[in-house]
Amino acid sequence: MFSLGLAFLASLSYAAAAPTTQLGFSNTTIADVKANLLQIATHSWELGTAAEALTELETPTLSVFSSKFPPPSNLAASVVSSAVDVLSIASTVVKEKPANSQTLIAGDGAVGDPASVGVSVLLANWTRTQLSDTSFSSAATTQLNYLLNIAPRSDDGAISHRSDQVQLWADFIYMAPPFIAYYGALIGGNDGETLLQTAYDQIRLYRQNLLDEDAGLWRHIALGQGTDPTHWATGNAWAAAGMLRVLETIKHSSASKKFISQQKDLLSWVDDILTSTWQHQRSDGGLYNVIDDSSTFLDTASTALMAAATFRWSILTNDLSHVSAANNAMSLIQSKVNSDGWLLDTVDPETFHAPLADGEHSPEGQAFVLLLQSAYRDYNSILGEFASVKSSVADAITNAAT
Ligand SMILES: *[C@@H]1O[C@H](CO)[C@@H](O)[C@H](O)[C@H]1NC(C)=O
Ligand SMILES: *[C@@H]1O[C@H](CO)[C@@H](O)[C@H](O)[C@H]1NC(C)=O
């Protein structure tokens, strides 16, 4: 085993001397995946997820994974041109918002989903050149007020994901807390710290309601009518990825040092999901639509988002124990994006429990491919050669042992 590791190190350091090639997907594939995403994303959560994915992909310096708060208000020309996709989602949403709507997208039915666009709206406000334009700021503030003061809540204080009944969905974690935290990190001060704490508390309350301790996984939907007690893979991926965004927002805020225990909790709650999830990974690298139910089907969408969260978590912790699972998932996703830039073999994101028919495509799945590419790129460039050597050795040891 020891000599195998050394041989691997030797061959890798030789390979690392060669010029590095494009990491992950080719630029043309990513351009196609993005064009398809923008063509089919229409629902609030799809637009919010698209905006986040495009921020991480095209303007990583403005994403919570690297930017300190506040971001620069005068963007360099090169950043402005690469942020055009994100800012145009924000401005389209704000332009179309009826004046009397309390949420960024009117009549949605969901409490959490319209808030997902809020991060890009705040970014658009912060970086706007027309300082007299308060439309972004006031739309974001109205949305925040709706979440905190108007939306229904559970008895223990969790903000409902739905507006017509109190109901908690794992999806909420990616939609609302990242916006609440981002708002807090931007405004700073005592009010900002209260919002950072609120984002954390909402995650804690959701976890308390949704975690199935025996499985180590989150149920999809609890409380009210029409619950889904399964360990839906996409729901668990939304939760893990959303927790990481809140964690990074807190970490890069000026209040970071006051929120150490919260950051530790979030790291370990993500680890719990990753650990419990990857132990059920299929031999092809994918996840079942219900993670621990092998009678369900391959879902590439959740596989992509869970792998993205895994690379992000590994960068944060420098713990590579989940990386070989994520690399196997990455290989599967690369084989499942077709030559037209569509992700194949996804769950129907609206019924949750049936695969999409041939020729139909998942808007969120398209965004998850971009999130995966961004996380994979950052993982490989930040942890660099050392990480790839370490994880290749780990892969070799795992392969030798199996
Ligand atoms: C792909 O895009 C990245 C980011 O824009 C760029 O740095 C890189 O040079 C491109 N690679 C190729 C092979 O065109
Ligand atoms: C919008 O940007 C201005 C700075 O131009 C800032 O003072 C204000 O707080 C921002 N609004 C929000 C809601 O962050």
PDB file of C-alpha atoms and ligand atoms in Angstrom, residues 122 125-126 128 131 137 140-141 183 186-187, ligand 2:
ATOM      1  CA  LEU A 122     -28.853  43.258  -3.574  1.00  0.00           C
ATOM      2  CA  ASN A 125     -28.241  47.660  -5.894  1.00  0.00           C
ATOM      3  CA  TRP A 126     -24.757  47.663  -4.481  1.00  0.00           C
ATOM      4  CA  ARG A 128     -25.487  50.194  -9.670  1.00  0.00           C
ATOM      5  CA  LEU A 131     -27.205  56.079  -7.519  1.00  0.00           C
ATOM      6  CA  SER A 137     -32.885  48.388  -2.633  1.00  0.00           C
ATOM      7  CA  ALA A 140     -35.052  43.696  -1.571  1.00  0.00           C
ATOM      8  CA  THR A 141     -36.151  45.391   1.641  1.00  0.00           C
ATOM      9  CA  TYR A 183     -28.611  41.246   3.402  1.00  0.00           C
ATOM     10  CA  LEU A 186     -24.067  43.897   3.417  1.00  0.00           C
ATOM     11  CA  ILE A 187     -25.632  46.251   5.918  1.00  0.00           C
TER      12      ILE A 187
HETATM   13  C1  LIG B   2     -28.267  49.860  -1.663  1.00  0.00           C
HETATM   14  O1  LIG B   2     -27.021  50.484  -1.898  1.00  0.00           O
HETATM   15  C2  LIG B   2     -26.749  51.632  -1.085  1.00  0.00           C
HETATM   16  C3  LIG B   2     -25.395  52.165  -1.494  1.00  0.00           C
HETATM   17  O2  LIG B   2     -25.459  52.655  -2.798  1.00  0.00           O
HETATM   18  C4  LIG B   2     -26.752  51.240   0.373  1.00  0.00           C
HETATM   19  O3  LIG B   2     -26.591  52.393   1.174  1.00  0.00           O
HETATM   20  C5  LIG B   2     -28.069  50.569   0.715  1.00  0.00           C
HETATM   21  O4  LIG B   2     -28.029  50.104   2.053  1.00  0.00           O
HETATM   22  C6  LIG B   2     -28.306  49.381  -0.212  1.00  0.00           C
HETATM   23  N1  LIG B   2     -29.568  48.745   0.082  1.00  0.00           N
HETATM   24  C7  LIG B   2     -29.646  47.525   0.593  1.00  0.00           C
HETATM   25  C8  LIG B   2     -31.010  47.000   0.881  1.00  0.00           C
HETATM   26  O5  LIG B   2     -28.665  46.830   0.817  1.00  0.00           O
END
